[in-house]
Short mmCIF file of C-alpha atoms in Angstrom, two decimals:
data_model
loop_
_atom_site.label_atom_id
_atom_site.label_comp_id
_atom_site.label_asym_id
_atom_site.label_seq_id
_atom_site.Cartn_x
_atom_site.Cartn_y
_atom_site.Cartn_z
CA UNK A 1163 93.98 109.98 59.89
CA UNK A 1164 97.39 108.35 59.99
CA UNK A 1165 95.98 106.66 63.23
CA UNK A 1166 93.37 104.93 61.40
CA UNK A 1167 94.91 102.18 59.01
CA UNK A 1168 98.74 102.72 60.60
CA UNK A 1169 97.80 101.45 64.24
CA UNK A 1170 97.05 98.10 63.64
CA UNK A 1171 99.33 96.54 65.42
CA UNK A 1172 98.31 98.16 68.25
CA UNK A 1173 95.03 98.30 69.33
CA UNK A 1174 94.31 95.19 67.83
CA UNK A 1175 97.20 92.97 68.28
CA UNK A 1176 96.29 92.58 71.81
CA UNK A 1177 92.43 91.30 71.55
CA UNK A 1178 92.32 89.54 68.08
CA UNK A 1179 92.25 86.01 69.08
CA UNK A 1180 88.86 84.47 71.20
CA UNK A 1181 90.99 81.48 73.09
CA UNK A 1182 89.70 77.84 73.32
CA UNK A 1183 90.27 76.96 77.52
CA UNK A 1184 92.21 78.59 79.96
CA UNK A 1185 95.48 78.82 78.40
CA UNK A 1186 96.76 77.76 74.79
CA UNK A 1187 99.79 76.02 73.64
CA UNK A 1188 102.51 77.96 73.68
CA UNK A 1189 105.51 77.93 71.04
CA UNK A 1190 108.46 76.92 72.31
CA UNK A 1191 112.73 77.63 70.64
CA UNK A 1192 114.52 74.02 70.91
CA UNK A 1193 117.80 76.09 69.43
CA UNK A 1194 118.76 78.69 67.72
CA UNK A 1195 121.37 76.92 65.34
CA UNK A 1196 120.78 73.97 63.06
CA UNK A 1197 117.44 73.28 61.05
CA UNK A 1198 113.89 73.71 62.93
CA UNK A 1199 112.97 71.15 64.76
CA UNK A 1200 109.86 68.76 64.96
CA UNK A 1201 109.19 70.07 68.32
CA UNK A 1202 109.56 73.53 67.14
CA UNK A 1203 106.91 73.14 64.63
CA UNK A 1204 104.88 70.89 66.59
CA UNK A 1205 104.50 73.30 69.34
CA UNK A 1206 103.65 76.26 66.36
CA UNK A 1207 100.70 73.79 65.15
CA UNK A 1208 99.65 73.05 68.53
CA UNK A 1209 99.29 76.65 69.14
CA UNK A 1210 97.29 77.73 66.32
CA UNK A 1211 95.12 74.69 66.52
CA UNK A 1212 93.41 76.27 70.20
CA UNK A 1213 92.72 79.56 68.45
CA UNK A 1214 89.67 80.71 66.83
CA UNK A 1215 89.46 83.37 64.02
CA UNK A 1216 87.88 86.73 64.94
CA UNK A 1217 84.01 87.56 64.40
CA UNK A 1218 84.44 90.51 62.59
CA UNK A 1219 87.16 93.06 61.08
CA UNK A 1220 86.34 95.93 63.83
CA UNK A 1221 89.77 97.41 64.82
CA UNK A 1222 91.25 95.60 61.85
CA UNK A 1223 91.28 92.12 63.40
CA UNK A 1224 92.04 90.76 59.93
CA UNK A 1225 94.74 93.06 59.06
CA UNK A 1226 97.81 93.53 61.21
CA UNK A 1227 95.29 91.83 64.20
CA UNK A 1228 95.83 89.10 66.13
CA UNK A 1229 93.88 86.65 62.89
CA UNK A 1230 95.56 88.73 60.44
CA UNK A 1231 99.14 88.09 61.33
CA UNK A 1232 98.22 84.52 62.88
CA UNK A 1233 97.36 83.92 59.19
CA UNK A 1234 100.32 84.88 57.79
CA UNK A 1235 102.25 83.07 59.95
CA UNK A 1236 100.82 79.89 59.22
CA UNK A 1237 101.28 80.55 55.47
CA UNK A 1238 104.96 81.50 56.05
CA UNK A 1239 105.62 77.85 58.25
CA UNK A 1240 103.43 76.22 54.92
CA UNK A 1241 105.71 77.54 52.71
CA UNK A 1242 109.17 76.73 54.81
CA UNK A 1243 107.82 73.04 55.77
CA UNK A 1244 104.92 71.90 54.05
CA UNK A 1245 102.93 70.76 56.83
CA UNK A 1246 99.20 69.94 56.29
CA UNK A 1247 98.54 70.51 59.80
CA UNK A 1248 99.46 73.71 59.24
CA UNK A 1249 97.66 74.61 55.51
CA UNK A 1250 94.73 73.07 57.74
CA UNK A 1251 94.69 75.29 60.24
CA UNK A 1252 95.14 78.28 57.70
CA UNK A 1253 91.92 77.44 55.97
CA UNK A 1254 89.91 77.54 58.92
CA UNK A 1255 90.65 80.73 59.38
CA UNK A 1256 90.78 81.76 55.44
CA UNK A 1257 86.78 80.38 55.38
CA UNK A 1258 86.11 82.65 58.08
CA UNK A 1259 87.63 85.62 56.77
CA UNK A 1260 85.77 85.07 53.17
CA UNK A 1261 82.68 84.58 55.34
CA UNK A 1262 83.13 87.61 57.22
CA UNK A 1263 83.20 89.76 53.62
CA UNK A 1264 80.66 92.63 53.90
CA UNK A 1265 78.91 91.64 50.62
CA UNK A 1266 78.70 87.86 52.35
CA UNK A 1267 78.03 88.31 56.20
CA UNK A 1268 74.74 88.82 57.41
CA UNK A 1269 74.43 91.90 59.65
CA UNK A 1270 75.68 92.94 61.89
CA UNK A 1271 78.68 92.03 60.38
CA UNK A 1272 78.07 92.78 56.77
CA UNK A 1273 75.90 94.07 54.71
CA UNK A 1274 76.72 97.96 55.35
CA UNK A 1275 76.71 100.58 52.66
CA UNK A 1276 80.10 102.08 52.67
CA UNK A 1277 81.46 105.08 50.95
CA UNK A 1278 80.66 104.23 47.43
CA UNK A 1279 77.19 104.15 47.78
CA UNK A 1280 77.00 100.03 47.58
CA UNK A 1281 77.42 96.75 49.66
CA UNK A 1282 80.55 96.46 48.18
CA UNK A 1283 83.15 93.29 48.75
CA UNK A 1284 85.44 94.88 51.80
CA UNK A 1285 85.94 94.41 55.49
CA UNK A 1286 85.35 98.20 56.97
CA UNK A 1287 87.20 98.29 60.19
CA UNK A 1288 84.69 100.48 62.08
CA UNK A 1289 80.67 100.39 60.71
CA UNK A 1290 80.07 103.16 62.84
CA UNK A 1291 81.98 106.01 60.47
CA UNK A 1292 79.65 107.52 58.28
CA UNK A 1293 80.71 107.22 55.30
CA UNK A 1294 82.27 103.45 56.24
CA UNK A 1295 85.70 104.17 55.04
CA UNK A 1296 88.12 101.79 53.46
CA UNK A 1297 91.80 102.05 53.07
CA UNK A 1298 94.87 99.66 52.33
CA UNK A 1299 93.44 97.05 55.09
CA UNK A 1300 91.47 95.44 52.60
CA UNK A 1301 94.46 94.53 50.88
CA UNK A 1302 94.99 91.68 53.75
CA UNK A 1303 91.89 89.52 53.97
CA UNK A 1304 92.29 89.50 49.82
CA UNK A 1305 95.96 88.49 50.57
CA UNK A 1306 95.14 85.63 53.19
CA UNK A 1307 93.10 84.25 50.45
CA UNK A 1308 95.16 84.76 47.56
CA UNK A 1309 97.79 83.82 49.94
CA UNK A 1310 96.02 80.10 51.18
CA UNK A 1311 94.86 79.37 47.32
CA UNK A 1312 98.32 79.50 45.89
CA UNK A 1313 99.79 77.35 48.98
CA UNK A 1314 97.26 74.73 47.78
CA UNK A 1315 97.60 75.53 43.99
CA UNK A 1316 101.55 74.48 44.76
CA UNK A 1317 100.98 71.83 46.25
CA UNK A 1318 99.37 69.39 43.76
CA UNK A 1319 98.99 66.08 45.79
CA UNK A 1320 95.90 67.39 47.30
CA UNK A 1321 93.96 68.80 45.05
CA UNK A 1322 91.62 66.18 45.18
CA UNK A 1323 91.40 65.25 48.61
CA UNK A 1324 88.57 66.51 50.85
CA UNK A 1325 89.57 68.99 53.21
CA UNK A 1326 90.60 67.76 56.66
CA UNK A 1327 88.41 70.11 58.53
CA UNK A 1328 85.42 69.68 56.26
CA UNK A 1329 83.48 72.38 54.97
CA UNK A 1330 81.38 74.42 57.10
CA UNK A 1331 80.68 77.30 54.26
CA UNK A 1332 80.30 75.42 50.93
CA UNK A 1333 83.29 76.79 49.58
CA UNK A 1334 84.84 73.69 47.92
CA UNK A 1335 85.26 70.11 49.67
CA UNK A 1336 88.75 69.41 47.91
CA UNK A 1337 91.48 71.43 48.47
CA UNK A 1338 91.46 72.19 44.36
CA UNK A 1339 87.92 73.31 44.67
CA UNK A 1340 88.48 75.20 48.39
CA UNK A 1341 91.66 76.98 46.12
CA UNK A 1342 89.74 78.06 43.08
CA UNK A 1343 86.95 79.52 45.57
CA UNK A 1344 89.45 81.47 47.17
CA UNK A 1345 91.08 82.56 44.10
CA UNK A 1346 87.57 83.83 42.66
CA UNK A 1347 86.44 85.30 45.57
CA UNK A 1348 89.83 87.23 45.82
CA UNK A 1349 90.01 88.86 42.30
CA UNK A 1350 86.27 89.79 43.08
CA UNK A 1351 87.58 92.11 45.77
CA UNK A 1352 90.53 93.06 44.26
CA UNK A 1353 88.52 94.24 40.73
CA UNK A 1354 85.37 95.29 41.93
CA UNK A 1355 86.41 97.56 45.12
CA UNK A 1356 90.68 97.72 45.39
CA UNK A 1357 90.84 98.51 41.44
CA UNK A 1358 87.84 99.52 40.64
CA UNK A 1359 87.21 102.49 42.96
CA UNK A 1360 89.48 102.65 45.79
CA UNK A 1361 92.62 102.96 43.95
CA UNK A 1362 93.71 105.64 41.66
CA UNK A 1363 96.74 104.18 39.19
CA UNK A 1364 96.49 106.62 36.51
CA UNK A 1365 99.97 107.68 37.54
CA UNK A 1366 102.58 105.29 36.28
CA UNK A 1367 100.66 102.52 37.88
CA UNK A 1368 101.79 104.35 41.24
CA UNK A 1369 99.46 103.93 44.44
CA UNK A 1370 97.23 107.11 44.97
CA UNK A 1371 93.78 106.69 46.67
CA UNK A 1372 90.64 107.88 44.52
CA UNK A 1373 90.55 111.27 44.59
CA UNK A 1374 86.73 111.13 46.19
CA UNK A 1375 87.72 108.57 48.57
CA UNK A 1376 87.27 109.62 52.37
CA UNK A 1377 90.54 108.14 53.43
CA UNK A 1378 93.55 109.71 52.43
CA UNK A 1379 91.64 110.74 48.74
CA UNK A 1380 94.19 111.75 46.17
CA UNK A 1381 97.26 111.25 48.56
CA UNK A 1382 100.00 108.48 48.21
CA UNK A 1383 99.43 105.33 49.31
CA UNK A 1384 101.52 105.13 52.93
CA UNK A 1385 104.59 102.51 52.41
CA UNK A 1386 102.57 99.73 55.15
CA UNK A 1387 99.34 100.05 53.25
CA UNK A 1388 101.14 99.49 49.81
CA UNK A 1389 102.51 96.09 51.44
CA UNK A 1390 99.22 94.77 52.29
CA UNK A 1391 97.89 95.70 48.43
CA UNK A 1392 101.50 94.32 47.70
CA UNK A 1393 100.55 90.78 49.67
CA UNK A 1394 97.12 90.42 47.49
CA UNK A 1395 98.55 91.31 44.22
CA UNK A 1396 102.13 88.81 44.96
CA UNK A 1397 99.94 85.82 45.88
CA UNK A 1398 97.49 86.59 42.76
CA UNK A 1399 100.40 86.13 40.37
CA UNK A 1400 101.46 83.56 41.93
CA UNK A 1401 97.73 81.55 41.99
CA UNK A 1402 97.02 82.51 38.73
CA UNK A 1403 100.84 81.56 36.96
CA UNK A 1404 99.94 78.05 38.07
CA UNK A 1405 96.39 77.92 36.84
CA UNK A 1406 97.72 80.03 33.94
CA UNK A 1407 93.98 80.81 33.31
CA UNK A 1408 93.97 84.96 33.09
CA UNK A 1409 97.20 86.54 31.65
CA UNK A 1410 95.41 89.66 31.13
CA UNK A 1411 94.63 90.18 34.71
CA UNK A 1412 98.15 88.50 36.17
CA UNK A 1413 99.51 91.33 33.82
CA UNK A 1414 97.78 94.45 35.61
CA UNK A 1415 98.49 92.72 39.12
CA UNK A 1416 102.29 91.92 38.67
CA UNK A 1417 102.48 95.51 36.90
CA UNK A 1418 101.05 97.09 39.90
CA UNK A 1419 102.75 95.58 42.31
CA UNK A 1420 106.32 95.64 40.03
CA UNK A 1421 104.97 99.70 40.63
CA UNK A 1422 105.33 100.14 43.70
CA UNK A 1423 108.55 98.15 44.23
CA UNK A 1424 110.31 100.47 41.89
CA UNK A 1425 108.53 103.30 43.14
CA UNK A 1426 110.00 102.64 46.44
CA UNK A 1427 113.69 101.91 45.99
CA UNK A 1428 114.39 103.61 42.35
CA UNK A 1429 111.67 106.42 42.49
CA UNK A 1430 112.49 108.38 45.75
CA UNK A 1431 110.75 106.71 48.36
CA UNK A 1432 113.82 105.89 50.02
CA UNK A 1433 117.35 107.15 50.91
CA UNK A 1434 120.38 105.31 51.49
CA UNK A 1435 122.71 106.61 53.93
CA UNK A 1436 126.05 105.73 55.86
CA UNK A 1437 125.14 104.74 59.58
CA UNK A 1438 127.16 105.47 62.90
CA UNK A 1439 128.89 102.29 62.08
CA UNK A 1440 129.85 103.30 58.19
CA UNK A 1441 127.46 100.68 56.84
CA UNK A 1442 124.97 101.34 54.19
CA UNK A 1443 121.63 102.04 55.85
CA UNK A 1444 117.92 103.10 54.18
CA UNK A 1445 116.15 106.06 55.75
CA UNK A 1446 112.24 106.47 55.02
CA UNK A 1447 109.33 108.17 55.54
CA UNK A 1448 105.65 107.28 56.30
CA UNK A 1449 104.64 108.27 52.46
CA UNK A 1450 105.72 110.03 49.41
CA UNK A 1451 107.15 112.63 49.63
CA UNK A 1452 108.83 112.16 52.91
CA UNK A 1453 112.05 110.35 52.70
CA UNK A 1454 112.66 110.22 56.25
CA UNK A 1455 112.03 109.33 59.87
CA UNK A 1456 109.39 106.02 59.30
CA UNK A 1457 107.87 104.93 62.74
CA UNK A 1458 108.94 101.58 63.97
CA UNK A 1459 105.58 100.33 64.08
CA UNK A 1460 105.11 101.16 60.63
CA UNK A 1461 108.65 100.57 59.64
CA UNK A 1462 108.37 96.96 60.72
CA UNK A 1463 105.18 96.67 58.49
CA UNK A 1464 107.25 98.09 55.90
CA UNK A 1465 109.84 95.82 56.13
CA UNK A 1466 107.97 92.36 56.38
CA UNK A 1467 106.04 93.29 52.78
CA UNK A 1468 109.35 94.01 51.44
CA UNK A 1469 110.67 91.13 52.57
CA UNK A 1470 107.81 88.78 51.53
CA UNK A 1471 108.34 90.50 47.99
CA UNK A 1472 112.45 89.36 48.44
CA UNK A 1473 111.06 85.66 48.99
CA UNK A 1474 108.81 85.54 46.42
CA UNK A 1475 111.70 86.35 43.48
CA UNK A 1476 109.25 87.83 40.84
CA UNK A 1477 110.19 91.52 41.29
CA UNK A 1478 113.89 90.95 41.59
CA UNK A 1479 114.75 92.50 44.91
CA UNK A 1480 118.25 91.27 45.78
CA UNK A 1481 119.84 90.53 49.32
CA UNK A 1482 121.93 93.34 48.56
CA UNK A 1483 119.18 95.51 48.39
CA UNK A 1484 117.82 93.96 51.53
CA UNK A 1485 120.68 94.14 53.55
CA UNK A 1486 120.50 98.21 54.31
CA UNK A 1487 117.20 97.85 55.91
CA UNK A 1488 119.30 95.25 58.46
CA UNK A 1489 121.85 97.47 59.01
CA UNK A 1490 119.86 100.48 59.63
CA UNK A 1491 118.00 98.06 62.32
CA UNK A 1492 121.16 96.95 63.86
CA UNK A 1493 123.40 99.88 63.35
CA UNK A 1494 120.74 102.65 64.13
CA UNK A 1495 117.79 101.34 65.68
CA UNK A 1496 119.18 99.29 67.97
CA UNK A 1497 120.55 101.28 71.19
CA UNK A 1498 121.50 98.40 73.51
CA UNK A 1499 120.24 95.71 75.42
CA UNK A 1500 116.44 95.28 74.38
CA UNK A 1501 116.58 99.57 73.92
CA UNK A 1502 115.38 100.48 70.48
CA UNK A 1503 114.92 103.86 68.69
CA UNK A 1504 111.34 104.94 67.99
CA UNK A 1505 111.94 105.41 64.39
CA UNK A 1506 114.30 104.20 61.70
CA UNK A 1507 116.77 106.95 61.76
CA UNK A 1508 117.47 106.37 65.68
CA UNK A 1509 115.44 109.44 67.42
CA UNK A 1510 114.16 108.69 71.07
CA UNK A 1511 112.12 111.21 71.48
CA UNK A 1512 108.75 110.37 69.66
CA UNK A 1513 105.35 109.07 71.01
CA UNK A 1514 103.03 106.79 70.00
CA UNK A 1515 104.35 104.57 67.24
CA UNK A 1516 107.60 106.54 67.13
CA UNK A 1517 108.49 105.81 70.80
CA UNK A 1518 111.10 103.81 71.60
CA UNK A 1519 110.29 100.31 72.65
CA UNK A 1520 112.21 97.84 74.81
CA UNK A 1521 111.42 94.75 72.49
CA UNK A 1522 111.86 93.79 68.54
CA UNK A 1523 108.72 94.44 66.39
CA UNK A 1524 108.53 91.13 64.80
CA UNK A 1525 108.31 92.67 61.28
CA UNK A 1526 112.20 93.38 61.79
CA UNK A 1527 113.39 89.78 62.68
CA UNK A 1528 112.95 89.13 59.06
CA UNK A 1529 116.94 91.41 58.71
CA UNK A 1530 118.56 88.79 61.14
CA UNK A 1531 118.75 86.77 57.79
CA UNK A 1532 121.11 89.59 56.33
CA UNK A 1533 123.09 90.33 59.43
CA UNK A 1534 124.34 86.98 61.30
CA UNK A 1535 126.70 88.85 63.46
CA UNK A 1536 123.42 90.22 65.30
CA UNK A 1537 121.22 87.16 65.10
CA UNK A 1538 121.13 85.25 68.01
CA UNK A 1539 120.93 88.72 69.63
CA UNK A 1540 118.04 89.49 67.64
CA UNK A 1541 116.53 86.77 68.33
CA UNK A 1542 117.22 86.28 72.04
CA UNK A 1543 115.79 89.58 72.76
CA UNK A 1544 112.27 87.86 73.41
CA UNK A 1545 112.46 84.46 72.55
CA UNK A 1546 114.88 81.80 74.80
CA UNK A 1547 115.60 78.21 74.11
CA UNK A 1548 113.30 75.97 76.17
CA UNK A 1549 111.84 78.20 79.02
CA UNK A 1550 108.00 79.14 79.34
CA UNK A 1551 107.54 79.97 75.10
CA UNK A 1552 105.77 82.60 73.57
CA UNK A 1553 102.56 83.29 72.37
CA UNK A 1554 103.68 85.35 69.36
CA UNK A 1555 103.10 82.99 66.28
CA UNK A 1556 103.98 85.87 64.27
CA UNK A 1557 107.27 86.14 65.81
CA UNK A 1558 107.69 82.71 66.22
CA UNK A 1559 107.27 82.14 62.54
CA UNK A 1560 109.45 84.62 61.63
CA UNK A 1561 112.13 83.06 63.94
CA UNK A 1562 111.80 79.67 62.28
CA UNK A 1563 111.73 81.25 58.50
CA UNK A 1564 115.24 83.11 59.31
CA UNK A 1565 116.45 79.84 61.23
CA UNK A 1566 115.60 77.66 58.21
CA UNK A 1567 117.16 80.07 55.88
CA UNK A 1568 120.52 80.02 58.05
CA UNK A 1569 120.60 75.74 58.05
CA UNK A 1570 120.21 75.66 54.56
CA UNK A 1571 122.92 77.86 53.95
CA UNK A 1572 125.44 76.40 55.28
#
């Protein structure tokens, strides 16, 4: 079962995307010192501007997919440089995700009874299961639209402009209005599926599945799966702080999600040990109880949500406490040019997500920020300045994030 909602980077990373023309635009490293460049996010926009949003959520296209992580990239550039192009481009793909919601879709996309008996407000991964299953993917889509509403919400000279792109799905023709709709829609999923039946919290506030849940019932929530919850419940604050228009319900998110954070570095879900190199280095497992050997598939999942949690300053996680999960990448993980150990404590000899890979998942390019000495190294491992570019926009936007952060500190 670990397969089912761990794998997404996978099996769907490679055939997420349907592809306007022959070839798209591909995003392209002017330098790796200094601040990002216009051409560097011109060539990001240009990219996601010849892509179109998947049909469906089969294989988790929404999750850690191709559209999933295509839309939080473009949030991520939003947030670094405030580009309408970009927030533009996010919406398109944010409407189709809402429209894609089983309760909203048409069949054969939606309207399936899943395991609770009803039509409820999810995006099952694979209709053909019986009962349709749901698991910590349908933390995601609710993110990408918690996620696109609070962009907007911050960014109060548009609120009452019509959106650029129009709209197709009658979800709001200002940005104010296509925010609110997103918002709405969100906490619909979240309280009436996530918290109403999928989730059991009756432990501290701690992650469990519901006990009669088909997917993992009455176990832990797995570390990746709590950072896509994590994602929806962050960007549902942060919407709803602005709008200040539900305390009670910004309460149970931000104590949820305040949870799992302490659950994770105060509450034995990880261990901090010295690495080869003497430095201070975290060692993991997959879920509680196991405090060691995290894949580096799901390890890199693990360490973007943390990350996005670091960024977003509301749960207090400090660079200090970032900075082991850096060193146990560059320390432990990393075994020489473009080798890399399977799994966060350095073992080799694993399969599947635990096998050693010859490039970075982009999840860890997040640590350069923490360990300079290794980032143009880090980076250079599959992106080069000027050259043929890359079609990874969630590498790519990863790259720029931890490039912006270096310019402005200095």
């Amino acid at each position: 079962m670990r397969e089912l909602f761990g794998a997404y980077a996978l099996g769907a990373f490679f055939g997420g995307l349907l592809f306007t023309g022959v070839a798209n635009a591909q995003m392209k490293v002017s330098s790796f010192d200094g601040p990002v460049t216009e051409e560097e996010l011109k060539s990001f926009n240009d990219h996601v501007a010849t892509l179109k949003p998947a049909t469906d959520n089969k294989g988790n296209q929404w999750v850690q997919g191709h559209s999933g992580e295509l839309t939080k990239a473009m949030g991520l550039v939003y947030q670094m440089a405030g580009q309408q192009e970009t927030l533009d481009q996010m919406l398109r793909f944010c409407d189709a995700v809402l429209s894609e919601r089983n309760d909203l879709a048409k069949a054969p996309v939606g309207q399936h009874k899943i395991w609770t008996g009803g039509i409820d407000p999810v995006w099952p991964n694979n209709i053909t299961q019986n009962p349709i299953q749901t698991g910590g993917g349908e933390g995601d889509p609710v993110g990408h639209l918690a996620s696109c509403a609070y962009l907007i919400l911050k960014t109060d000279k548009l609120y009452n402009q019509k959106v650029t792109t129009g709209d197709p799905h009658k979800y709001g023709a200002t940005y104010l209005d296509r925010a609110k709709t997103y918002l709405k829609q969100a906490d619909f999923s979240m309280t009436t599926h996530i918290l109403k039946r999928l989730l059991d919290l009756s432990n501290g506030n701690k992650m469990y599945f519901a006990k009669d849940a088909p997917y993992m019932g009455g176990k832990p929530v797995p570390w990746n799966q709590q950072m896509m919850f994590n994602y929806a419940f962050m960007n549902l604050c942060n919407a709803h702080r602005i709008l200040n228009d539900n305390p009670k319900l910004l309460a149970e998110y931000n104590s949820i999600l305040t949870a799992s954070i302490d659950w994770f570095f105060h509450g034995g879900g990880v261990q901090t040990k010295k690495g080869k190199k003497g430095s201070s280095v975290y060692d993991w497992g997959y879920t509680v109880p196991r405090t060691s050997g995290e894949d580096s598939n799901h390890g890199a999942l693990d360490v973007a949500g943390f990350y996005r949690t670091y960024i977003d300053g509301h749960c207090g996680i400090t660079a200090n406490q970032m900075k082991p999960f850096a060193n146990m990448f560059v320390d432990v993980m990393t075994l020489g040019d473009k080798r890399y150990a399977g799994t966060v404590d350095g073992r080799t000899d694993g399969e599947g997500h635990a096998k050693p890979t010859n490039n970075i998942r982009s999840g860890y390019l997040f640590l350069a920020e923490f360990r300079p000495d290794a980032y143009k190294n880090m980076m250079s491992a599959d992106l080069v300045v000027g050259g043929k570019g890359t079609g990874s926009a969630d590498g790519f936007s990863r790259f720029l994030w931890v490039k912006n952060q270096r310019a402005k500190a200095k």
